[in-house]
Coordinates of C-alpha atoms in Angstrom, one line a residue:
X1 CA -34.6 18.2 -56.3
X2 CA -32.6 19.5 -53.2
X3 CA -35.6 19.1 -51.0
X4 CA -36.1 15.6 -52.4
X5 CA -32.7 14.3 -51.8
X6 CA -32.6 15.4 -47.9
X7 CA -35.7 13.8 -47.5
X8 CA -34.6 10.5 -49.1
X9 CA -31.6 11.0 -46.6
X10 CA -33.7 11.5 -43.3
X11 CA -35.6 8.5 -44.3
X12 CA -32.5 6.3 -44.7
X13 CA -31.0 7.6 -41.4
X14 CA -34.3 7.2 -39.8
X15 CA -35.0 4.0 -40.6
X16 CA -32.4 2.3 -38.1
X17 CA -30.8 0.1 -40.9
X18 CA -27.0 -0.5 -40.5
X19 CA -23.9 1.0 -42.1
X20 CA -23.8 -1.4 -45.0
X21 CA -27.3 -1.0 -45.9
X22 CA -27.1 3.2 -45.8
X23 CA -24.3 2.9 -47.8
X24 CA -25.7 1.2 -50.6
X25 CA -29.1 3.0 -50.1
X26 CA -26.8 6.4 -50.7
X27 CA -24.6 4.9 -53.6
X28 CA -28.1 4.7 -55.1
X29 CA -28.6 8.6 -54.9
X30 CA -25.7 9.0 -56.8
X31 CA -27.4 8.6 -60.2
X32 CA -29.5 11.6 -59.2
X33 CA -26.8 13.8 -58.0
X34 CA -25.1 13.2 -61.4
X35 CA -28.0 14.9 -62.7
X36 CA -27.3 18.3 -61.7
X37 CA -23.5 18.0 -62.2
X38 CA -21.9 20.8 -63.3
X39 CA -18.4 21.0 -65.4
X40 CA -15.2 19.9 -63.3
X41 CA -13.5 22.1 -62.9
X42 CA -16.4 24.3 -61.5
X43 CA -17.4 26.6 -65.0
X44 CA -15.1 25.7 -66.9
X45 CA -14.9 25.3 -70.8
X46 CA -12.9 21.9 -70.1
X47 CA -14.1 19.2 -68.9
X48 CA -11.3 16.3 -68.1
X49 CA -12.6 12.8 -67.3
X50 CA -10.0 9.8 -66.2
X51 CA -11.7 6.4 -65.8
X52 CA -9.5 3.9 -64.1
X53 CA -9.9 0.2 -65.5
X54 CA -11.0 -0.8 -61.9
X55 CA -14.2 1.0 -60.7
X56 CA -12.9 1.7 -57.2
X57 CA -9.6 3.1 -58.4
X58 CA -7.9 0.4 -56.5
X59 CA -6.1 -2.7 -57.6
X60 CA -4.1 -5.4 -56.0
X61 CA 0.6 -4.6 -55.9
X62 CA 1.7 -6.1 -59.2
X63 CA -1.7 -5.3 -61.1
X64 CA -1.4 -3.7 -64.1
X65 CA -3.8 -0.4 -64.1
X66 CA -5.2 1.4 -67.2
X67 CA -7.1 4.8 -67.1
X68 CA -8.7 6.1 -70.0
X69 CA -8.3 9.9 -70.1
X70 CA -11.3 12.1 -72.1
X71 CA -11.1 15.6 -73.0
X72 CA -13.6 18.5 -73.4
X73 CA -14.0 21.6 -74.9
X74 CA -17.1 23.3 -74.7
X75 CA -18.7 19.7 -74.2
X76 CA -17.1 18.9 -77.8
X77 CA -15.0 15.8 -77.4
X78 CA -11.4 16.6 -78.0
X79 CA -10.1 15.2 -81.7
X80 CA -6.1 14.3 -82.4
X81 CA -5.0 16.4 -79.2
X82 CA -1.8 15.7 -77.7
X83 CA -2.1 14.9 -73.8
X84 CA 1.3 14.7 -72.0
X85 CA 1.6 12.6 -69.4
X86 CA 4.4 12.1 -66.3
X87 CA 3.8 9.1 -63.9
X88 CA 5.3 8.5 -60.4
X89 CA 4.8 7.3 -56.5
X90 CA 2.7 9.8 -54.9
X91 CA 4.4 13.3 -53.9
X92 CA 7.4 11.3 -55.8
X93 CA 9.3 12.2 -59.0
X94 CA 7.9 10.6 -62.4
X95 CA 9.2 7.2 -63.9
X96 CA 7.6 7.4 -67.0
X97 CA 6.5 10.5 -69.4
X98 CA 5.1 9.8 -72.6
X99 CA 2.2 11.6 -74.8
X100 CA -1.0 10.2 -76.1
X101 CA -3.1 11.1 -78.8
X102 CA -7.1 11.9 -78.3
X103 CA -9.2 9.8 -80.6
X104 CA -13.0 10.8 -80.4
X105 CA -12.5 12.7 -77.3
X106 CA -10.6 10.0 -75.7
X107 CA -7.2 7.8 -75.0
X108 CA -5.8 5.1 -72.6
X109 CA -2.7 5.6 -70.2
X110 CA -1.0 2.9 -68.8
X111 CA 0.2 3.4 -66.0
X112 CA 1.8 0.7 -64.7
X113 CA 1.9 -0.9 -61.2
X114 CA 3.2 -1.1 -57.7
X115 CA 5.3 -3.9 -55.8
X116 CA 4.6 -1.9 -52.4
X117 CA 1.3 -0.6 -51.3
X118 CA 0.9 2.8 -52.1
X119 CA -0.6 5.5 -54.5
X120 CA 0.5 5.5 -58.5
X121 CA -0.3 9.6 -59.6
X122 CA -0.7 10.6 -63.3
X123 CA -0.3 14.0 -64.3
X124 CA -1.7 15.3 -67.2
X125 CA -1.6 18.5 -69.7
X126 CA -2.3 19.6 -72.6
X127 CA -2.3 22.9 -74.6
X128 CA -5.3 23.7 -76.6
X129 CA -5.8 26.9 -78.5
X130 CA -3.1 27.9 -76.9
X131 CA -3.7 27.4 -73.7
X132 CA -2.2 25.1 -71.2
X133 CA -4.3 22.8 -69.0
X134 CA -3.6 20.3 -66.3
X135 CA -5.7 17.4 -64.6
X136 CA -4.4 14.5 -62.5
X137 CA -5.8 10.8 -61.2
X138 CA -4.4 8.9 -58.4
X139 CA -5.0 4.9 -58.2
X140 CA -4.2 3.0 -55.3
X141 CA -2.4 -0.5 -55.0
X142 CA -3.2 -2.2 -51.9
X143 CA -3.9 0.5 -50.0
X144 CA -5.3 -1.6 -46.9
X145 CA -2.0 -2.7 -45.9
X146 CA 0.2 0.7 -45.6
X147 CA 1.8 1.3 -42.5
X148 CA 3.2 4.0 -40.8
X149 CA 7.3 4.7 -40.7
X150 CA 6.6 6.8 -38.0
X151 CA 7.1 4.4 -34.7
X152 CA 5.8 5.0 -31.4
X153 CA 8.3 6.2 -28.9
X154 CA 8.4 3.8 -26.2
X155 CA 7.6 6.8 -23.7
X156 CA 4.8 8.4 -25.7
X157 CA 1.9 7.5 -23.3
X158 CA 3.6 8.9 -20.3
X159 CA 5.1 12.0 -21.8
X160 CA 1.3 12.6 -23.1
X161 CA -0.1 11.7 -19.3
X162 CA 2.2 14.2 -17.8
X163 CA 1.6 16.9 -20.0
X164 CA -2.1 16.3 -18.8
X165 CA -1.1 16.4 -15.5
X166 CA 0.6 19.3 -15.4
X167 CA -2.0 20.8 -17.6
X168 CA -5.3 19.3 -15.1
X169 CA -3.4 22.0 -11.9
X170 CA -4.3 25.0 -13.7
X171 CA -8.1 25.5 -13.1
X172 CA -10.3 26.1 -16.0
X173 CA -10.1 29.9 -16.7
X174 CA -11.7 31.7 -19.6
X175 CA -14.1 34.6 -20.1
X176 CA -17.6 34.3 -22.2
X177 CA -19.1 37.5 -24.1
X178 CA -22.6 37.3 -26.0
X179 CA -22.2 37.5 -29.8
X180 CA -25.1 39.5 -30.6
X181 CA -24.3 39.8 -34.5
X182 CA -24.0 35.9 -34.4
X183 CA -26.6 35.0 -32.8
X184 CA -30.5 34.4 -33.8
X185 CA -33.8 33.9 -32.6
X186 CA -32.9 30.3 -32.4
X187 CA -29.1 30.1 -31.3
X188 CA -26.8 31.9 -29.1
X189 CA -23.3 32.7 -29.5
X190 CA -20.8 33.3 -27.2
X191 CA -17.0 34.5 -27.6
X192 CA -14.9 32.7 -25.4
X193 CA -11.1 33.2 -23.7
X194 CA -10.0 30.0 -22.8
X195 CA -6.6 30.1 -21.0
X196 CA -4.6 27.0 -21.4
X197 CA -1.4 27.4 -19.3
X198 CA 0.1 29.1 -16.0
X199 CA 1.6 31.4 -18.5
X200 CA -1.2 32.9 -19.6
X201 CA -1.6 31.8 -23.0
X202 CA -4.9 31.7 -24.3
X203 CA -6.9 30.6 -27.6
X204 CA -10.8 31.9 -28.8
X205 CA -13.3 30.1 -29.9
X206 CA -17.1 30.9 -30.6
X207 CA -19.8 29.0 -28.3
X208 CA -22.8 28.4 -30.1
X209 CA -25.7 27.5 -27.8
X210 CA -29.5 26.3 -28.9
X211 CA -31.9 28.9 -27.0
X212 CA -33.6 26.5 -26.2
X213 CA -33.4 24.8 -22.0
X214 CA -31.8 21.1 -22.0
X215 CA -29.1 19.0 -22.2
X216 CA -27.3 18.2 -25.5
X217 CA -24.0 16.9 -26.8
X218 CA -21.2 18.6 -27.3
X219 CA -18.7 19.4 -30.6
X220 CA -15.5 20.5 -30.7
X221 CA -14.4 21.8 -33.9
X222 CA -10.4 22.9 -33.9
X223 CA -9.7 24.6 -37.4
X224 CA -7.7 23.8 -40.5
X225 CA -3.9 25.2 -40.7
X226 CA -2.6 28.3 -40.9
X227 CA -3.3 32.0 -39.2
X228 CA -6.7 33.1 -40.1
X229 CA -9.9 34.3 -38.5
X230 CA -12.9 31.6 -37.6
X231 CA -14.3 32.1 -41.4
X232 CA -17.9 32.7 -41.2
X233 CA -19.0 31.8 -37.9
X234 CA -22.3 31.3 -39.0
X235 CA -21.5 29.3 -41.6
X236 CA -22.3 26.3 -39.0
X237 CA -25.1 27.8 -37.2
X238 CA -27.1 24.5 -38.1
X239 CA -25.4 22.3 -35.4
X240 CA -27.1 24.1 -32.3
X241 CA -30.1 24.9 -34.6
X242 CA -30.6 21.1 -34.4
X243 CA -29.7 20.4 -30.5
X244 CA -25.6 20.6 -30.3
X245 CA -23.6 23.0 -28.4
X246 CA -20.8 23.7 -30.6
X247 CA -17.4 24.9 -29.5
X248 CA -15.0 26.4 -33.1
X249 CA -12.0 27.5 -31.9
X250 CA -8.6 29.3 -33.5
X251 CA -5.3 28.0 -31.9
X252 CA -3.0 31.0 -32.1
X253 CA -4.3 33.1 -29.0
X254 CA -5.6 35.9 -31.7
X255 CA -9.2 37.2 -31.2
X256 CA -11.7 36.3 -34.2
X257 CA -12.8 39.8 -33.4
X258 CA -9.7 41.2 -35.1
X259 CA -9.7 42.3 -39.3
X260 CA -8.7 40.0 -42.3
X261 CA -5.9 42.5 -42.6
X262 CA -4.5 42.0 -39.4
X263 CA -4.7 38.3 -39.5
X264 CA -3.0 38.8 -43.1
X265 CA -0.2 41.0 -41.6
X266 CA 0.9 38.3 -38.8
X267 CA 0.5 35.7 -41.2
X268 CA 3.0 37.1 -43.0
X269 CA 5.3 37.5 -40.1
X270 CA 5.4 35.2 -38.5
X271 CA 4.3 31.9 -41.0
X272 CA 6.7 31.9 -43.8
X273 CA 8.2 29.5 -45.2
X274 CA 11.3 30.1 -43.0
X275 CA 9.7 30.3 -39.5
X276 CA 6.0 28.6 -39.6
X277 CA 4.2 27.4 -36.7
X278 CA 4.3 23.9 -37.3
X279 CA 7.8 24.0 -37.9
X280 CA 8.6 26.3 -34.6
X281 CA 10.4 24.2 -31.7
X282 CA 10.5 21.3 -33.5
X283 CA 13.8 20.1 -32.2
X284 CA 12.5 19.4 -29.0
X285 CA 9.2 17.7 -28.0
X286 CA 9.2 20.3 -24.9
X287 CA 9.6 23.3 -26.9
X288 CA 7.4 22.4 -29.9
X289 CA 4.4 25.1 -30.4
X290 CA 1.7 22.2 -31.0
X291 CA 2.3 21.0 -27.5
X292 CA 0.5 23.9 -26.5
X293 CA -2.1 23.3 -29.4
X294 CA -2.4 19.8 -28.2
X295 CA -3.0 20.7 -24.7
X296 CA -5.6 23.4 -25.7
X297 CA -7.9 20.7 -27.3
X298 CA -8.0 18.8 -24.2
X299 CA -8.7 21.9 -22.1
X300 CA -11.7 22.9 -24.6
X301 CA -13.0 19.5 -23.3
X302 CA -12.4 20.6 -20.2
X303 CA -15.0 23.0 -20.8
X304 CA -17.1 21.7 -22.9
X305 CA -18.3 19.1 -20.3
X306 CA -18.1 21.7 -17.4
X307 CA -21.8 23.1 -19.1
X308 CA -24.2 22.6 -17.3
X309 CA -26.2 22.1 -20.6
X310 CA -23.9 19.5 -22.2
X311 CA -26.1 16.4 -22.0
X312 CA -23.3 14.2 -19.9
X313 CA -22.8 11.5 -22.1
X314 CA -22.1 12.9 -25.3
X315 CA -18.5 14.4 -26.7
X316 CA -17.9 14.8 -30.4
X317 CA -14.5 15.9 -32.1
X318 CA -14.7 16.4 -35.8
X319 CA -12.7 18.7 -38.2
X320 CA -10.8 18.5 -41.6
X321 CA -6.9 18.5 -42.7
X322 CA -5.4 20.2 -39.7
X323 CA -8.5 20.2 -38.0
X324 CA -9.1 16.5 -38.9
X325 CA -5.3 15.7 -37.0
X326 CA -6.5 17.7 -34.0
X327 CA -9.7 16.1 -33.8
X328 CA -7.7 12.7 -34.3
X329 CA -5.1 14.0 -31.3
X330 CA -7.8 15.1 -29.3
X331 CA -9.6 11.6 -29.5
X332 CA -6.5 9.6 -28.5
X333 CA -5.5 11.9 -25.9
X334 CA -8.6 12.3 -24.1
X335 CA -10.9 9.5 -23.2
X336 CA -14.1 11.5 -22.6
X337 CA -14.5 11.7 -26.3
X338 CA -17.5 9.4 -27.6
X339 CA -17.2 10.1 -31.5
X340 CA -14.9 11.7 -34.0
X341 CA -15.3 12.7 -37.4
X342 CA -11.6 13.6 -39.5
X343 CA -11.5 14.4 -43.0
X344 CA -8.5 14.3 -44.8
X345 CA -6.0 14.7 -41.7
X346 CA -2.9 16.5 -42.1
X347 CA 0.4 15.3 -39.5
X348 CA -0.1 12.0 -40.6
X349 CA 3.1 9.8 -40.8
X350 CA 4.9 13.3 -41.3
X351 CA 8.5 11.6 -41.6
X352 CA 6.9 9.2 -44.5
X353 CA 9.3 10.6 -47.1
X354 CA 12.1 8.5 -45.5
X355 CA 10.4 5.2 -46.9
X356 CA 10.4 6.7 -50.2
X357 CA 7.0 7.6 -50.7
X358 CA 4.3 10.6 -49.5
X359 CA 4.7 11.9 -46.2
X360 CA 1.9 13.9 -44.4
X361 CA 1.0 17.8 -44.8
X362 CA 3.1 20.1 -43.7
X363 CA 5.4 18.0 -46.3
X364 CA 8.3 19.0 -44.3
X365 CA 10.9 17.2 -46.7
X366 CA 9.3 18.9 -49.6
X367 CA 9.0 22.1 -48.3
X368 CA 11.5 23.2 -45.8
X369 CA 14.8 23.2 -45.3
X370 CA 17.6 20.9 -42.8
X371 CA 14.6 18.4 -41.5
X372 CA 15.9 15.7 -42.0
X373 CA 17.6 15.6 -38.5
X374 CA 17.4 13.0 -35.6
X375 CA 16.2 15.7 -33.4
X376 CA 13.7 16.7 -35.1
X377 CA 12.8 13.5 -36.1
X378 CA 12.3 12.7 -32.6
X379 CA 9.9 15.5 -32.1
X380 CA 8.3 14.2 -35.3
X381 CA 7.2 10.8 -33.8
X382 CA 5.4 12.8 -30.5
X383 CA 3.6 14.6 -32.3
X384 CA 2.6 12.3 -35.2
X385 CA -1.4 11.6 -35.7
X386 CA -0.4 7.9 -36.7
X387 CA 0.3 7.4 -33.1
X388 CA -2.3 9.3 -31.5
X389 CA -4.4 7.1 -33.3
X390 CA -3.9 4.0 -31.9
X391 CA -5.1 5.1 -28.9
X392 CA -8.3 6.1 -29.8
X393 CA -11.6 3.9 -28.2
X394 CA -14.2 6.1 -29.4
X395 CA -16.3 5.8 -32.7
X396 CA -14.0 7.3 -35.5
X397 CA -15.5 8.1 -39.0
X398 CA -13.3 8.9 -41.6
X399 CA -13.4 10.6 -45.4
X400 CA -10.9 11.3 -47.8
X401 CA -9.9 11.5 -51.8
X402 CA -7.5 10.1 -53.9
X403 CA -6.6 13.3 -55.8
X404 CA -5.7 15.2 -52.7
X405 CA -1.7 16.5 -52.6
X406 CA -2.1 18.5 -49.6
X407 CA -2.9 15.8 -47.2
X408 CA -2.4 12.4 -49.5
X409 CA -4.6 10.0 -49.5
X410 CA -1.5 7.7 -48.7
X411 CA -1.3 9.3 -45.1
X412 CA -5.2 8.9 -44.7
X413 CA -4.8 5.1 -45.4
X414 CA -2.3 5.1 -43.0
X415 CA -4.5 6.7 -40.0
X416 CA -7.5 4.8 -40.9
X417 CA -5.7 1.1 -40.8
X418 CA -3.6 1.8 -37.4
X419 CA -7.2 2.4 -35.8
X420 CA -8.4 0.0 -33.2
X421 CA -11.4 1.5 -32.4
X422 CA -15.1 1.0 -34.3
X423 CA -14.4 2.5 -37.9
X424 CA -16.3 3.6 -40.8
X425 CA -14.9 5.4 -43.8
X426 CA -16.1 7.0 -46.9
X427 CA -13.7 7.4 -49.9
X428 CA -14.7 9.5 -52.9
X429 CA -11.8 9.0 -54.7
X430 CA -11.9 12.1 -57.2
X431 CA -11.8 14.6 -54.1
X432 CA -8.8 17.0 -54.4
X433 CA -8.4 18.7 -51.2
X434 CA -11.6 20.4 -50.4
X435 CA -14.8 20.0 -48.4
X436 CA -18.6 20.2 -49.7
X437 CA -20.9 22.9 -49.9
X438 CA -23.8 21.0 -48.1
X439 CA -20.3 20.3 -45.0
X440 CA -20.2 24.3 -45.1
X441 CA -23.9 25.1 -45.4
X442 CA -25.6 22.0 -45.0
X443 CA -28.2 21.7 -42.0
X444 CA -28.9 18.8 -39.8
X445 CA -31.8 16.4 -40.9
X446 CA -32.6 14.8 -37.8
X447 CA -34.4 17.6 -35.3
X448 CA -32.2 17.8 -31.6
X449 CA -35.1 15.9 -30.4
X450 CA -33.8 12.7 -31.9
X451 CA -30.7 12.4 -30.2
X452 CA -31.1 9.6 -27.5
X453 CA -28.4 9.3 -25.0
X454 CA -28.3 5.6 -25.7
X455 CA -25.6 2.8 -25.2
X456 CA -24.2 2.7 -28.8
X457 CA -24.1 -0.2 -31.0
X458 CA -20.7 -1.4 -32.1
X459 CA -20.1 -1.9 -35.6
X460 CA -19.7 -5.9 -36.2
X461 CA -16.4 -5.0 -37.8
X462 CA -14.8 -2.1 -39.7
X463 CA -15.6 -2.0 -43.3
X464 CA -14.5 0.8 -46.3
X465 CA -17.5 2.6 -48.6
X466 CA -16.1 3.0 -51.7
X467 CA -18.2 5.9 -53.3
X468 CA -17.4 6.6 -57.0
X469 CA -17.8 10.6 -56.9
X470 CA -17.3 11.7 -61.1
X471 CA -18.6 15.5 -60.6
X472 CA -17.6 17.3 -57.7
X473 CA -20.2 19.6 -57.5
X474 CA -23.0 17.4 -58.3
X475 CA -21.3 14.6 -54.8
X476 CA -20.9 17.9 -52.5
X477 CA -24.8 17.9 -51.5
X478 CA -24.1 14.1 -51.1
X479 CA -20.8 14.1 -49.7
X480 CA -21.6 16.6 -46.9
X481 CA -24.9 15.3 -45.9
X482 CA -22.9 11.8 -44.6
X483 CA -20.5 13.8 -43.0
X484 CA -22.7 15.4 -41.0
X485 CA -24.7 12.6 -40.6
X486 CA -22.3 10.2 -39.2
X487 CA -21.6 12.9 -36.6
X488 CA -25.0 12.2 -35.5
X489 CA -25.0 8.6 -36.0
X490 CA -23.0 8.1 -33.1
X491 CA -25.5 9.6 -30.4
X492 CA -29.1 8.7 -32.2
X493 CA -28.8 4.9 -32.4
X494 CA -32.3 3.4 -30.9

């Protein structure tokens, strides 16, 4: 069946029909996909099923929205069982509580509407057999017309071009080592040093290469948050198996090279809850350690294009929740960039919480302490993907969920509407915070030998796929397999 549905994919994507029409071609797959759905959560004896009243999830400020709520046990519908409900804003404390009872399996919440744009969350829980459990749906109320709090400072532009500056007198200074345990018959990897200052900072990243002579695109993939080792480097091996030169880089300055453990024991220094990275400098916009991060991005450009493999022409960002906000940053910052591909991006519209609703990842008024300052409020805005995002000329292809609490859907809207570039997105509104299997394993359908460096086709205008995703396992060969896609879409159009 696997085989079957990658096929039917290639032939869509093949078949040089537009966005719309590959759209609707893969909504149609979605019947099949169902078919090998397992339990959500993944193998578990409950199953938990909430159908809003409106199939996308979505309904206009001042409608009234309904979601019927189903319960599982061992596949048995759920008979005269209490579910408890609390229902608030997103990220925001509840307004209303109340408690249903199941009926054949199944009951209706109302739960209520908005007056402003934004996200309605409904928490749920039970206790059967003595044991708790806990689901939640999200439903959005005119979601197309959030905007940021976070403004643009009137400087932004220049503070960004000087940083650039300052950056472009260093000369492009790293170190490259073969990879032998990383690299195959078909690939080659490299561990590169790349320095990113006069100070001698540096980040790693690992360089995969196809083995075979040409000229292909290039992919920059920074990582999600947090101080960790590149996970699997091989994981992605599938991008120069199929014709890209593929940089994945850490942003700390700490070899991949190193153990778990280590990576474990300066996690735990040095990003607590009291002295995190993202939190480190941010009174000042000179001081604040994702200027350097920032910068970095750029400079693996810098390299990326100095190959003399890398085709000319193409330049692809892509990356999810802190990686999707670098990719994002990257994009506006850098010109050279042709595509970009951001799931779910975190430092979105951070300072959000001051308009009363959800803010974006790190959360910093939910999670940390004395924020709420002008300084850093300042910093805030300089560094905020909102604004980075308005800059951005290049093809930009967005996913996210609705369920998501790291990086909330609300911040997502908020990225995808302040975009003035050619747009795509694909919403599967069920998605908590987590990317598909077929995104982490997945392999290319179209050979290297398809990509044309072609003048790309603009998009007539920016439209939203709204694909209805009710099992996550059975969407993630689905999910992943556009998100790759897309990447490709970019460079391929003839």
């Amino acid at each position: 069946m696997e085989n079957r549905m990658r096929k039917r994919m290639t032939v869509i994507l093949n078949s040089k029909m537009n966005m719309r029409r590959f759209y609707v071609s893969a909504a149609l797959l979605l019947t099949t996909l169902l078919a090998v759905a397992e339990n959500n959560p993944y193998r578990s004896d409950v199953f938990w099923v909430t159908v809003p009243d409106h199939a996308d999830w979505l309904y206009k400020t001042g409608e009234q929205a309904n979601v019927e709520v189903q319960f599982y046990k061992y596949g048995i519908p759920g008979d005269s069982i209490a579910i408890n409900f609390e229902i608030g804003g997103e990220m925001m404390p509840a307004d209303t509580k109340g408690t249903v009872i199941m009926r054949k399996g199944k009951a209706t919440i109302p739960v209520g509407t908005m007056k402003k744009p934004g996200f309605r969350d409904c928490r749920l829980t039970t206790t059967v057999d003595g044991k708790k459990y806990s689901h939640h749906v999200k439903v959005g109320f005119s979601p197309e017309k959030l905007r940021p709090y976070t403004t643009m400072p009137a400087d932004f532009q220049q503070f960004w071009e000087n940083e650039k500056a300052e950056l472009a007198k260093f000369p492009l200074t790293y170190t490259k080592e073969h990879v032998k345990k990383y690299s195959t018959d078909q690939i080659d990897c490299y561990l590169i040093k790349l320095q990113v200052n006069q100070r001698g900072q540096s980040i790693y990243g690992y360089l995969f290469y196809p083995k075979k002579e040409g000229k292909y695109p290039v992919v920059l993939c920074p990582p999600g948050a947090g101080i960790k080792t590149i996970k699997e480097p091989l994981r992605h091996k599938y991008y120069a198996e199929q014709g890209c030169i593929r940089f994945e880089i850490e942003i700390h300055g700490l070899n991949p090279e190193m153990s778990e453990e280590e990576f474990k024991e300066i996690s735990a220094a040095f990003n607590g809850r009291e002295n995190g990275y993202l939190s480190n400098g941010l009174d000042s916009r000179d001081n604040y350690y994702m200027k350097r991060v920032y910068l970095a991005c750029v400079r693996s450009i810098d390299l990326l294009t100095s190959l003399p493999e890398w085709d000319g022409k193409n330049v692809i960002v892509q990356g999810g929740s802190q990686g999707g906000a670098l990719a994002l940053v990257t994009a506006g910052l850098d010109q050279r960039v042709t595509a970009c591909v951001a799931n779910h991006p975190a430092l979105s519209d951070m300072a959000g919480y001051k308009a009363g609703r959800a803010g974006g990842y790190p959360h910093f008024f939910r999670n940390t302490v004395d924020m709420d300052t002008p300084e850093k409020i300042r910093t805030m805005a300089y560094y905020d993907v909102v604004n980075f995002a308005q800059l951005i000329r290049a093809d930009t292809y967005m996913t996210w969920g609705f369920n998501d609490d790291v990086c909330p859907p609300t911040t997502s809207y908020i990225v995808y509407n302040v975009l003035n570039c050619p747009k795509e997105a694909l919403i599967t509104p069920i998605n908590e915070h987590w990317t598909s299997s077929d995104t982490e394993y997945g392999h290319l359908d179209k050979e290297t030998s398809e990509i044309k460096a072609v003048e790309k086709e603009k998009p007539p205008k920016a439209e939203i796929t709204v694909i209805i995703s009710l099992f996550r396992h059975g969407l993630q060969n689905f999910y992943g397999s556009v998100l790759i896609e897309t990447i490709l879409i970019c460079v391929s159009r003839a």
